[in-house]
Amino acid sequence: MSLLQISEPNQSARPHEHRYAIGIDLGTTHSLVGVVRSGRADVLPFGDTPLLPSVVYYGDKSDTPVVGKQALSYDDPANTIISAKRFMGRSLADIKFSHPYELVGTDNAMPAFITAQGEKSPVETSAHILARLYAHAKASLPDDSIQGAVITVPAYFDEAQRQATKDAGVSIGLNVLRLLNEPTAAAIAYGLDKSAKTGTYLIYDLGGGTFDVSVLSLKDGVFEVLATGGNSALGGDDIDRLIANHFIKSAGIDPKSVDNTQKASLARLAKSYKQKLSERQAVSVDVEINGTPFNTILTNETLAQICEPVIRRSLQSCEQVLADARLDKTAIDEVVLVGGSTRMPIIKQAVQVFFDKEPLCSINPDEVVALGASRLAHQLINKDDNNLLLLDVTPLSLGLETMGGLTEVIIPRNTPIPVARRQTFTTHTDGQTGMVIHVVQGERETVADCRTLANFTLTGIPPMKAGLARVEVTFAIDTNGQLTVSAMEQTTKVASKIDVVPSYGLTEEQQEELLKAGFVHAQADKEKRMLIEAQVEAEREILALVSALGEFAHLLDDTTHAQLNNKITAVKTAIASNDKAILAVAVNELKPLSDHFASIIMNQNVKQALSGTKASDWQ
Ligand code: ADP
Ligand code: MG
């Protein structure tokens, strides 16, 4: 006779089965948490909606932070932090968009919001949102069953922004299994890897504060992100501001006379009118500006005109990402819509017209990212990889500085990650015992035109002749997009290593700038690079000559010695002239003399080697 399994309320019969991992979409506007249970991914609703407004109130009407919908009820914009995500991993200098907050910080570090409850960094604000989501998941699942979380980030997030996100998770005791790019999460949610053998997909994600566009290629059930792009300062919030400005202008009021508090509440009203317009053709508007009532009828037609700059910029990003992937838009098999703003009929239509294809929107565009994150989280704790290979790409090239301030690219942009690349470098001068490793990001040939990520020095290289040391530099990017750079001298195994965590990140505009600059300056950069390479080479030759003169000058007659010195001076002057033609002439004139000198040294060495041997030995 077999026994039945004992089962008590709140007590798991088979505790090992109750292991869950949660997926978190930490959105600019809304955040969600989801989980896979019995093979099904679901978002966990807060009452009637799964959307937790990504808002934290730090006002004096409460002595603890208030997170979510309730935080929106205070009408105190300066202490109500919305869109904290836009500030993540940014420096004061990076924050160029308008916002109602008082910030404190330096140009090189993430600033904090000054609130009635003290200074709060964007990481803390994000942590408060994550804590609320985590608590909600804990309350919805059996005790101690949550093993960890996957948190999504925009594909464009750089190292600093990813690190800030991870820090926020870790700070509340969350086991962050992985950071996942939002478009990749959407692809997983749609199961695009399983629906067909091959395909090319474009993910169009227009949220509240960010626009992300990615091209994914599917081959044999495995998908790869071919290219990512977008604009981290474009979204529904901009539409709300544009509508609010439209109201102000239509009311004949000078926008300068309307204060930030009022603009923010007008934008909130604009948002609700906008959302109503997703269900119907027109809404009647009834607002008050500077104490004056303003009434009008807002139609989808007018809304399309108001939104034109946002739509245009999003489609420009689509064109850019297609160009990056070297694809024509006709090569896209499916377009996937993600993000609350893609509920707007005018957006759907603009995308449909642009791609000449009806976009996929069967999964709720608010939930799709959280659902994909939940699926990955589930796979990660169940080690059920199921052939699902997630490949993300580096948004900008990563490299280091070589002699003459040139950039040596180690990992080109759009390289799938995780990735590790090695390259060997050597010393430039005799007896050099240290080497500065200057890590840069960007598309330009010279370091001055790229962005510095980190600087560190490898010391303890044994003194050797120039060119003999072998320093192997490794760039490794993990699945979270975090970069580690290490350097090792091969003969002595002296090593040095740094996790590249810059104190502030690049804005999307700066990334775009760096990319554009790379294209615009390509020809000039190439010439500059050739000049610098020639200069470095000439310098190296002169160093070697001077070093040889120190040892063997006595082998030269005075005239030849003087001639050689003259030509060396001439080359030095030519290097300083920054003219490639002049340098080539000087180097050419030095060559016969330096060749002559080299042959004298060689003869001398041969003579020395032969001394003690008889000429007859060589016959
Ligand atoms: P994020 O990922 O940036 O947090 P979401 O994907 O949650 O953003 O999208 C939020 C944006 O979607 C907001 O700007 C919101 O106004 C907009 N939005 C949500 N629902 C609708 C709707 N029904 N019609 C139009 N816009 C909507
Ligand atoms: Mg989103």
XYZ file of C-alpha atoms and ligand atoms in Angstrom:
647
model
C 0.000 0.000 0.000
C 1.433 3.393 -0.917
C 1.236 6.440 1.292
C -0.244 9.721 0.233
C 1.919 12.790 0.285
C 1.269 14.839 3.418
C 0.201 18.365 2.607
C -0.453 21.129 5.139
C -1.545 24.686 4.431
C 1.468 27.039 4.047
C 3.767 24.108 4.156
C 5.212 22.821 1.014
C 5.109 19.082 0.459
C 8.031 19.229 -1.932
C 9.901 22.380 -1.039
C 12.443 21.896 -3.827
C 9.697 22.537 -6.353
C 8.913 25.928 -4.957
C 11.794 27.817 -6.384
C 10.926 30.928 -8.294
C 12.875 33.647 -9.968
C 11.254 36.933 -10.790
C 11.533 39.152 -13.830
C 11.558 42.895 -13.249
C 10.922 45.564 -15.846
C 12.361 48.623 -14.096
C 10.759 51.162 -16.382
C 11.175 54.907 -16.556
C 7.469 55.400 -16.066
C 6.145 52.072 -14.827
C 7.739 49.032 -13.334
C 6.414 45.502 -13.291
C 7.318 42.202 -11.745
C 6.477 38.818 -13.193
C 7.128 35.159 -12.568
C 6.802 31.816 -14.323
C 4.511 29.421 -12.440
C 3.556 26.020 -13.804
C 5.274 26.917 -17.057
C 3.263 30.091 -17.533
C 4.635 33.627 -17.310
C 2.413 36.155 -15.551
C 2.809 39.632 -14.208
C 1.806 40.094 -10.558
C -0.938 42.732 -10.354
C -1.140 45.522 -7.785
C -4.913 45.523 -7.372
C -6.376 46.105 -10.818
C -3.131 46.845 -12.658
C 0.305 45.236 -12.863
C 1.883 48.666 -13.434
C 3.635 50.211 -10.461
C 4.290 53.871 -11.273
C 8.079 54.347 -11.025
C 7.560 57.245 -8.666
C 8.908 57.901 -5.196
C 7.696 60.721 -2.948
C 10.199 62.116 -0.450
C 8.110 64.950 0.942
C 7.560 66.345 4.416
C 3.998 65.013 4.437
C 5.488 61.601 5.064
C 8.584 60.551 6.946
C 9.341 57.523 4.772
C 9.520 57.282 0.987
C 6.149 56.621 -0.638
C 6.410 54.442 -3.737
C 3.981 53.958 -6.606
C 0.550 55.366 -7.301
C 0.162 57.001 -3.887
C 3.380 58.963 -4.505
C 1.594 60.776 -7.321
C -1.088 62.173 -5.034
C 0.927 64.891 -3.280
C 1.094 67.622 -5.942
C 4.646 68.386 -4.857
C 6.758 67.923 -8.037
C 10.073 68.939 -6.446
C 9.834 66.076 -3.939
C 8.107 63.586 -6.236
C 10.794 61.764 -8.190
C 9.473 60.493 -11.497
C 11.716 59.133 -14.287
C 14.640 58.480 -11.877
C 15.879 56.031 -14.517
C 16.852 58.944 -16.736
C 19.333 60.034 -14.072
C 20.872 56.611 -13.488
C 24.611 56.519 -14.045
C 24.638 60.110 -15.350
C 26.732 63.039 -14.236
C 25.392 66.530 -13.703
C 26.958 67.521 -17.020
C 25.104 64.667 -18.766
C 21.681 65.791 -17.559
C 20.560 68.201 -20.244
C 16.826 67.429 -20.307
C 14.440 69.557 -18.308
C 13.174 68.365 -14.927
C 11.714 70.005 -11.831
C 14.365 68.801 -9.349
C 17.082 70.437 -7.386
C 20.226 68.400 -7.879
C 23.451 68.308 -5.940
C 26.630 66.811 -7.318
C 29.788 67.308 -9.291
C 30.342 66.994 -13.019
C 31.945 63.588 -12.627
C 29.566 61.809 -10.281
C 25.931 60.871 -10.225
C 24.038 63.787 -8.661
C 21.439 63.362 -5.928
C 17.966 64.859 -5.709
C 17.571 67.337 -2.873
C 14.299 66.399 -1.188
C 12.462 67.161 2.024
C 13.806 63.826 3.282
C 17.418 64.656 2.433
C 19.633 63.881 -0.533
C 18.495 60.859 -2.528
C 20.573 59.407 -5.340
C 18.887 57.909 -8.427
C 20.244 54.530 -7.276
C 18.412 54.902 -3.948
C 15.222 55.933 -5.721
C 15.477 52.900 -8.008
C 16.203 50.751 -4.967
C 12.985 51.955 -3.335
C 11.030 50.972 -6.445
C 12.754 47.584 -6.634
C 12.108 46.987 -2.918
C 8.408 47.570 -3.460
C 8.339 45.124 -6.398
C 10.342 42.556 -4.458
C 8.064 42.835 -1.421
C 5.059 42.431 -3.721
C 6.536 39.290 -5.280
C 7.392 37.882 -1.847
C 3.826 38.458 -0.700
C 2.500 36.700 -3.813
C 4.765 33.636 -3.644
C 5.533 31.048 -0.954
C 7.954 32.104 1.799
C 11.635 32.079 0.886
C 10.935 30.717 -2.575
C 12.470 33.585 -4.592
C 15.931 32.626 -5.781
C 16.777 35.753 -7.665
C 15.752 38.265 -10.291
C 16.429 39.321 -13.837
C 16.211 43.094 -14.228
C 15.817 44.661 -17.636
C 17.694 47.730 -18.862
C 17.511 49.665 -22.140
C 19.856 48.248 -24.764
C 21.589 51.622 -24.857
C 22.548 51.603 -21.177
C 26.307 51.895 -20.836
C 28.548 50.394 -18.185
C 27.788 53.055 -15.568
C 24.040 52.851 -16.068
C 24.053 49.040 -15.857
C 26.215 49.135 -12.771
C 23.899 51.670 -11.125
C 20.916 49.409 -11.845
C 22.661 46.365 -10.441
C 23.764 48.339 -7.369
C 20.156 49.316 -6.715
C 19.119 45.634 -6.788
C 21.975 44.432 -4.648
C 21.393 47.215 -2.099
C 17.986 45.772 -1.208
C 19.273 42.219 -0.922
C 18.042 41.072 -4.313
C 20.058 38.314 -5.961
C 20.477 39.889 -9.400
C 20.839 36.897 -11.701
C 21.319 38.995 -14.776
C 20.619 42.305 -16.411
C 18.786 41.832 -19.680
C 18.284 44.239 -22.535
C 14.620 45.178 -22.815
C 14.225 44.379 -26.545
C 15.820 40.993 -26.019
C 13.286 40.382 -23.251
C 10.465 41.267 -25.644
C 11.819 38.786 -28.170
C 11.856 36.058 -25.512
C 8.302 36.913 -24.486
C 7.116 36.479 -28.069
C 9.066 33.226 -28.292
C 10.495 34.444 -31.576
C 13.316 31.937 -31.231
C 10.830 29.093 -31.358
C 8.252 30.350 -33.825
C 10.386 29.921 -36.951
C 13.776 28.627 -37.993
C 15.056 31.886 -39.393
C 13.921 35.462 -39.412
C 14.858 39.079 -38.956
C 12.927 41.115 -36.438
C 12.816 44.722 -35.397
C 11.740 45.628 -31.856
C 10.251 49.128 -31.595
C 9.946 50.093 -27.930
C 8.501 53.513 -27.227
C 7.989 53.874 -23.476
C 7.583 56.881 -21.246
C 11.119 58.191 -21.286
C 13.102 56.037 -23.657
C 12.978 54.753 -27.197
C 14.816 51.564 -28.043
C 15.053 49.905 -31.397
C 16.840 46.649 -32.057
C 17.283 44.317 -34.973
C 17.371 40.641 -34.102
C 18.359 37.857 -36.418
C 17.088 34.352 -35.852
C 19.009 31.365 -37.168
C 18.370 27.726 -36.245
C 16.382 28.688 -33.175
C 19.101 31.000 -31.879
C 18.772 34.740 -32.079
C 21.421 37.378 -32.168
C 21.050 41.114 -31.718
C 22.430 42.511 -34.957
C 22.278 46.121 -33.888
C 20.700 48.321 -31.303
C 19.917 51.983 -31.321
C 17.365 54.455 -30.158
C 17.183 57.511 -28.043
C 17.260 57.468 -24.257
C 15.561 60.845 -24.115
C 12.510 60.187 -26.263
C 9.131 58.839 -25.216
C 5.610 59.415 -24.003
C 6.797 62.022 -21.482
C 7.911 64.160 -24.424
C 4.512 63.728 -26.027
C 2.876 64.877 -22.756
C 5.100 67.980 -22.668
C 4.408 68.719 -26.330
C 0.655 68.500 -25.698
C 0.954 70.726 -22.599
C 2.896 73.299 -24.638
C 0.265 73.050 -27.366
C -2.414 73.931 -24.769
C -0.367 76.878 -23.468
C 0.255 78.233 -26.962
C -3.334 77.640 -28.114
C -4.522 79.584 -25.051
C -2.357 82.494 -26.224
C -0.273 82.395 -23.049
C 3.464 83.101 -22.938
C 5.077 79.750 -21.985
C 7.681 81.640 -19.909
C 4.943 82.878 -17.591
C 3.938 79.311 -16.655
C 5.953 77.874 -13.760
C 7.392 74.329 -13.598
C 4.826 73.109 -11.080
C 1.995 74.112 -13.349
C 3.731 72.742 -16.439
C 4.141 69.392 -14.675
C 0.482 69.199 -13.713
C -0.549 70.288 -17.229
C 1.637 67.473 -18.609
C -0.142 65.025 -16.275
C -3.501 66.162 -17.617
C -2.162 65.994 -21.172
C -1.183 62.397 -20.534
C -4.698 61.383 -19.566
C -6.158 63.084 -22.646
C -3.539 61.333 -24.769
C -4.424 57.952 -23.312
C -8.133 58.545 -23.897
C -7.322 59.285 -27.519
C -6.020 55.728 -27.872
C -9.633 54.571 -27.482
C -11.501 57.262 -29.380
C -11.138 59.902 -32.091
C -11.502 63.095 -30.036
C -11.611 64.337 -26.434
C -12.764 67.621 -25.014
C -10.071 69.409 -23.084
C -10.807 71.460 -20.005
C -7.774 72.876 -18.205
C -6.725 75.972 -16.326
C -3.514 77.851 -17.158
C -2.337 80.741 -14.963
C -5.834 80.866 -13.510
C -7.506 81.145 -16.920
C -9.758 78.313 -18.129
C -8.910 76.849 -21.508
C -11.246 74.584 -23.486
C -10.726 72.841 -26.783
C -11.376 69.612 -28.685
C -8.277 67.485 -29.194
C -8.425 65.025 -32.081
C -6.081 62.232 -33.125
C -5.362 64.283 -36.221
C -4.074 67.215 -34.151
C -2.273 64.785 -31.865
C -0.463 63.345 -34.903
C 0.773 66.846 -35.757
C 1.847 67.515 -32.171
C 3.691 64.180 -31.994
C 5.361 64.563 -35.374
C 8.836 65.388 -33.922
C 8.715 62.327 -31.639
C 7.555 59.990 -34.424
C 10.087 61.396 -36.877
C 12.979 60.971 -34.447
C 11.926 57.408 -33.636
C 11.821 56.490 -37.340
C 15.217 58.142 -37.885
C 16.582 55.831 -35.196
C 14.990 52.890 -37.044
C 16.796 53.942 -40.206
C 20.081 54.243 -38.328
C 19.764 50.811 -36.751
C 18.893 49.251 -40.106
C 21.975 50.907 -41.597
C 24.073 49.561 -38.711
C 22.739 46.070 -39.377
C 23.299 46.635 -43.124
C 19.711 45.789 -43.838
C 16.993 47.305 -45.919
C 13.653 47.706 -44.153
C 12.153 45.171 -46.544
C 14.413 42.543 -44.909
C 12.442 42.816 -41.637
C 10.068 39.858 -41.280
C 8.220 41.153 -38.236
C 8.085 44.415 -36.317
C 7.318 44.027 -32.608
C 5.746 46.901 -30.694
C 6.744 47.360 -27.073
C 6.089 50.127 -24.560
C 2.931 51.909 -23.446
C 3.230 54.600 -26.098
C 2.775 52.056 -28.890
C -0.870 51.851 -27.763
C -1.339 55.142 -29.590
C -3.068 54.433 -32.925
C -1.044 57.200 -34.583
C 2.221 55.498 -33.568
C 1.066 52.059 -34.747
C 0.034 53.586 -38.019
C 3.290 55.491 -38.535
C 5.275 52.294 -37.929
C 3.021 50.321 -40.251
C 3.445 52.898 -43.015
C 7.214 53.092 -42.530
C 7.755 49.302 -42.701
C 4.806 48.627 -45.001
C 3.880 45.824 -42.610
C 1.390 45.346 -39.802
C 3.378 45.278 -36.544
C 3.013 42.537 -33.886
C 1.205 43.749 -30.804
C -0.693 40.719 -29.496
C 1.060 40.748 -26.116
C 0.223 43.693 -23.891
C 2.961 46.230 -24.763
C 3.290 47.194 -21.086
C 3.877 43.639 -19.937
C 5.940 42.106 -22.693
C 9.347 43.074 -21.245
C 8.533 41.840 -17.734
C 7.160 38.592 -19.157
C 10.344 37.993 -21.147
C 12.492 38.779 -18.097
C 10.435 36.308 -16.070
C 10.987 33.594 -18.677
C 14.734 34.135 -18.651
C 14.810 34.225 -14.831
C 12.949 30.926 -14.794
C 15.381 29.398 -17.279
C 18.379 30.628 -15.327
C 17.377 28.991 -12.057
C 16.191 25.845 -13.768
C 19.245 25.605 -15.982
C 16.822 24.894 -18.757
C 18.696 26.771 -21.398
C 16.726 25.100 -24.133
C 19.177 26.222 -26.778
C 18.248 29.776 -26.066
C 21.357 31.781 -26.645
C 21.068 35.405 -25.733
C 23.381 37.638 -27.575
C 23.588 41.308 -26.929
C 25.981 43.715 -28.575
C 28.353 46.477 -27.500
C 26.930 49.880 -28.461
C 30.313 51.583 -29.082
C 33.816 50.350 -29.880
C 36.106 49.740 -26.926
C 39.822 50.123 -27.161
C 42.932 51.613 -25.671
C 45.441 54.326 -26.300
C 48.656 53.481 -28.120
C 51.703 55.697 -28.748
C 50.899 59.035 -30.293
C 47.420 59.171 -28.775
C 45.977 56.711 -31.284
C 43.028 54.460 -30.539
C 43.532 50.749 -30.909
C 40.124 49.103 -31.092
C 39.998 45.845 -29.155
C 36.260 45.156 -29.309
C 34.455 46.800 -32.236
C 30.966 48.137 -31.704
C 28.054 45.779 -32.279
C 30.136 42.803 -31.157
C 27.883 40.201 -29.520
C 28.506 39.814 -25.781
C 29.754 38.093 -23.660
C 33.099 38.497 -25.355
C 36.801 38.473 -24.490
C 39.497 39.775 -26.823
C 43.248 39.798 -26.336
C 46.005 41.772 -27.960
C 49.726 41.940 -27.299
C 51.558 45.223 -26.890
C 55.192 46.013 -26.292
C 57.356 48.701 -24.746
C 58.398 51.816 -26.632
C 61.601 52.730 -24.829
C 64.549 50.757 -23.457
C 64.172 49.852 -19.802
C 60.514 50.891 -19.665
C 59.061 49.358 -16.474
C 55.526 50.683 -16.513
C 52.718 50.902 -19.032
C 49.644 53.098 -18.806
C 46.503 51.353 -19.977
C 44.043 54.008 -21.039
C 40.658 52.454 -21.862
C 38.473 54.423 -24.251
C 35.075 54.133 -25.932
C 34.245 55.625 -29.324
C 34.641 55.421 -33.066
C 37.462 57.909 -33.716
C 41.083 57.224 -34.597
C 42.508 59.471 -31.916
C 41.997 59.045 -28.204
C 41.340 62.750 -27.721
C 38.156 62.343 -29.778
C 36.945 59.296 -27.824
C 35.598 58.978 -24.316
C 37.862 57.885 -21.449
C 36.480 54.959 -19.447
C 39.431 54.147 -17.209
C 43.137 54.547 -16.691
C 45.430 52.161 -14.902
C 49.133 51.384 -14.856
C 50.862 48.063 -15.208
C 54.067 48.342 -13.197
C 56.894 45.944 -12.496
C 57.771 45.169 -16.109
C 61.425 44.043 -15.945
C 63.720 46.525 -17.716
C 64.297 45.244 -21.241
C 65.223 46.601 -24.659
C 62.342 48.458 -26.314
C 60.052 46.059 -28.127
C 60.979 42.970 -26.151
C 58.376 43.023 -23.377
C 55.160 41.211 -24.246
C 52.152 42.768 -22.545
C 48.930 40.947 -23.226
C 45.859 43.103 -22.680
C 42.463 41.412 -22.335
C 39.096 43.110 -22.647
C 36.259 40.985 -21.298
C 32.588 41.960 -21.299
C 30.287 39.748 -19.256
C 26.649 38.944 -19.949
C 25.618 42.080 -18.043
C 27.672 44.249 -20.349
C 30.270 44.955 -17.705
C 33.805 45.416 -18.895
C 36.943 44.175 -17.183
C 40.356 45.065 -18.569
C 43.453 43.178 -17.521
C 47.077 43.337 -18.584
C 49.865 40.818 -18.079
C 53.537 40.892 -18.996
C 54.134 37.463 -20.469
C 57.713 36.716 -19.399
C 57.279 37.718 -15.759
C 53.506 37.201 -15.445
C 53.227 40.590 -13.737
C 49.509 41.379 -13.934
C 47.136 44.226 -13.318
C 43.384 44.360 -13.657
C 40.534 46.817 -13.443
C 36.740 46.568 -13.520
C 35.704 49.430 -15.680
C 33.055 51.248 -13.740
C 33.145 54.851 -14.852
C 31.663 57.307 -12.402
C 29.259 58.565 -15.023
C 27.866 57.331 -18.270
C 27.410 58.541 -21.790
C 24.114 60.044 -22.744
C 22.447 58.583 -25.778
C 23.089 61.875 -27.606
C 26.778 61.586 -26.794
C 26.836 58.025 -28.086
C 25.134 59.193 -31.257
C 27.614 62.057 -31.523
C 30.550 59.677 -31.153
C 29.098 57.412 -33.828
C 28.336 60.239 -36.227
C 31.723 61.853 -35.660
C 33.321 58.528 -36.537
C 31.612 58.534 -39.940
C 32.054 62.214 -40.697
C 35.732 62.261 -39.836
C 36.652 58.887 -41.273
C 38.893 60.245 -44.081
C 40.549 63.002 -42.035
C 41.016 60.543 -39.194
C 42.721 58.065 -41.473
C 45.193 60.710 -42.653
C 45.784 61.874 -39.095
C 46.356 58.283 -38.066
C 48.889 57.736 -40.885
C 50.763 60.877 -39.867
C 50.846 59.867 -36.211
C 51.938 56.361 -37.103
C 54.786 57.775 -39.213
C 55.749 60.099 -36.361
C 55.749 57.304 -33.816
C 57.820 55.105 -36.128
C 60.356 57.916 -36.758
C 60.590 58.597 -33.024
C 61.182 54.950 -32.344
C 64.004 54.870 -34.940
C 65.624 57.936 -33.487
C 65.457 56.521 -29.970
C 67.118 53.339 -31.206
C 69.785 55.358 -33.084
C 70.532 57.570 -30.090
C 70.774 54.500 -27.900
C 73.181 52.861 -30.408
C 75.227 56.069 -30.629
C 75.661 55.974 -26.857
C 77.343 52.605 -27.225
C 79.026 52.644 -30.639
C 79.695 56.319 -31.561
C 83.452 55.592 -31.395
C 83.118 53.419 -34.513
C 82.179 56.468 -36.613
C 84.525 59.076 -38.025
C 83.780 62.647 -36.942
C 82.258 63.719 -40.262
C 79.852 60.799 -40.440
C 78.954 61.273 -36.766
C 78.174 64.956 -37.376
C 76.153 64.121 -40.513
C 74.155 61.527 -38.604
C 73.465 63.993 -35.791
C 72.335 66.592 -38.344
C 69.935 64.180 -39.990
C 68.565 63.112 -36.587
C 67.886 66.753 -35.746
C 66.252 67.182 -39.147
C 63.925 64.236 -38.507
C 63.042 65.625 -35.080
C 62.130 68.963 -36.667
C 60.148 67.134 -39.341
C 58.217 65.189 -36.686
C 57.294 68.483 -35.034
C 56.167 69.959 -38.370
C 53.128 67.607 -38.421
C 53.592 67.285 -42.175
C 53.714 63.763 -43.511
C 55.552 64.710 -46.746
C 58.292 66.667 -44.934
C 58.690 63.791 -42.470
C 58.989 61.242 -45.288
C 61.796 63.310 -46.914
C 63.725 63.662 -43.640
C 63.357 59.956 -42.838
C 64.553 59.058 -46.354
C 67.630 61.256 -45.968
C 68.453 59.700 -42.607
C 68.125 56.163 -43.914
C 71.441 55.733 -45.831
C 73.358 57.078 -42.828
C 71.557 54.937 -40.286
C 71.906 51.860 -42.546
C 75.619 52.601 -42.840
C 75.915 52.929 -39.056
C 73.976 49.683 -38.553
C 76.313 47.812 -40.889
C 79.383 49.161 -39.028
C 77.878 47.959 -35.735
C 77.073 44.604 -37.278
C 80.625 44.194 -38.620
C 81.986 45.095 -35.222
C 79.719 42.530 -33.563
C 80.709 39.903 -36.091
C 84.373 40.758 -35.535
C 83.896 40.412 -31.806
C 82.115 37.126 -32.237
C 84.856 35.888 -34.498
C 87.754 37.061 -32.353
C 89.460 34.017 -31.002
C 88.559 31.982 -34.004
C 90.935 31.447 -36.888
C 90.091 32.618 -40.349
C 90.709 29.084 -41.516
C 87.802 27.871 -39.390
C 85.569 29.770 -41.759
C 86.795 28.380 -44.982
P 8.694 52.906 -19.653
O 9.144 51.575 -20.110
O 9.538 54.026 -20.169
O 8.449 53.011 -18.198
P 6.032 52.272 -20.550
O 6.293 51.246 -21.550
O 5.393 51.886 -19.271
O 7.300 53.189 -20.312
O 5.143 53.359 -21.233
C 4.742 54.485 -20.543
C 4.237 55.479 -21.534
O 3.147 54.914 -22.259
C 3.740 56.732 -20.870
O 4.214 57.862 -21.566
C 2.230 56.612 -21.005
O 1.608 57.880 -21.104
C 2.094 55.852 -22.291
N 0.829 55.147 -22.382
C 0.350 54.187 -21.559
N -0.869 53.801 -21.934
C -1.191 54.529 -23.015
C -2.317 54.603 -23.865
N -3.392 53.850 -23.668
N -2.269 55.479 -24.889
C -1.193 56.260 -25.092
N -0.108 56.241 -24.334
C -0.096 55.392 -23.301
Mg 9.688 50.021 -21.052
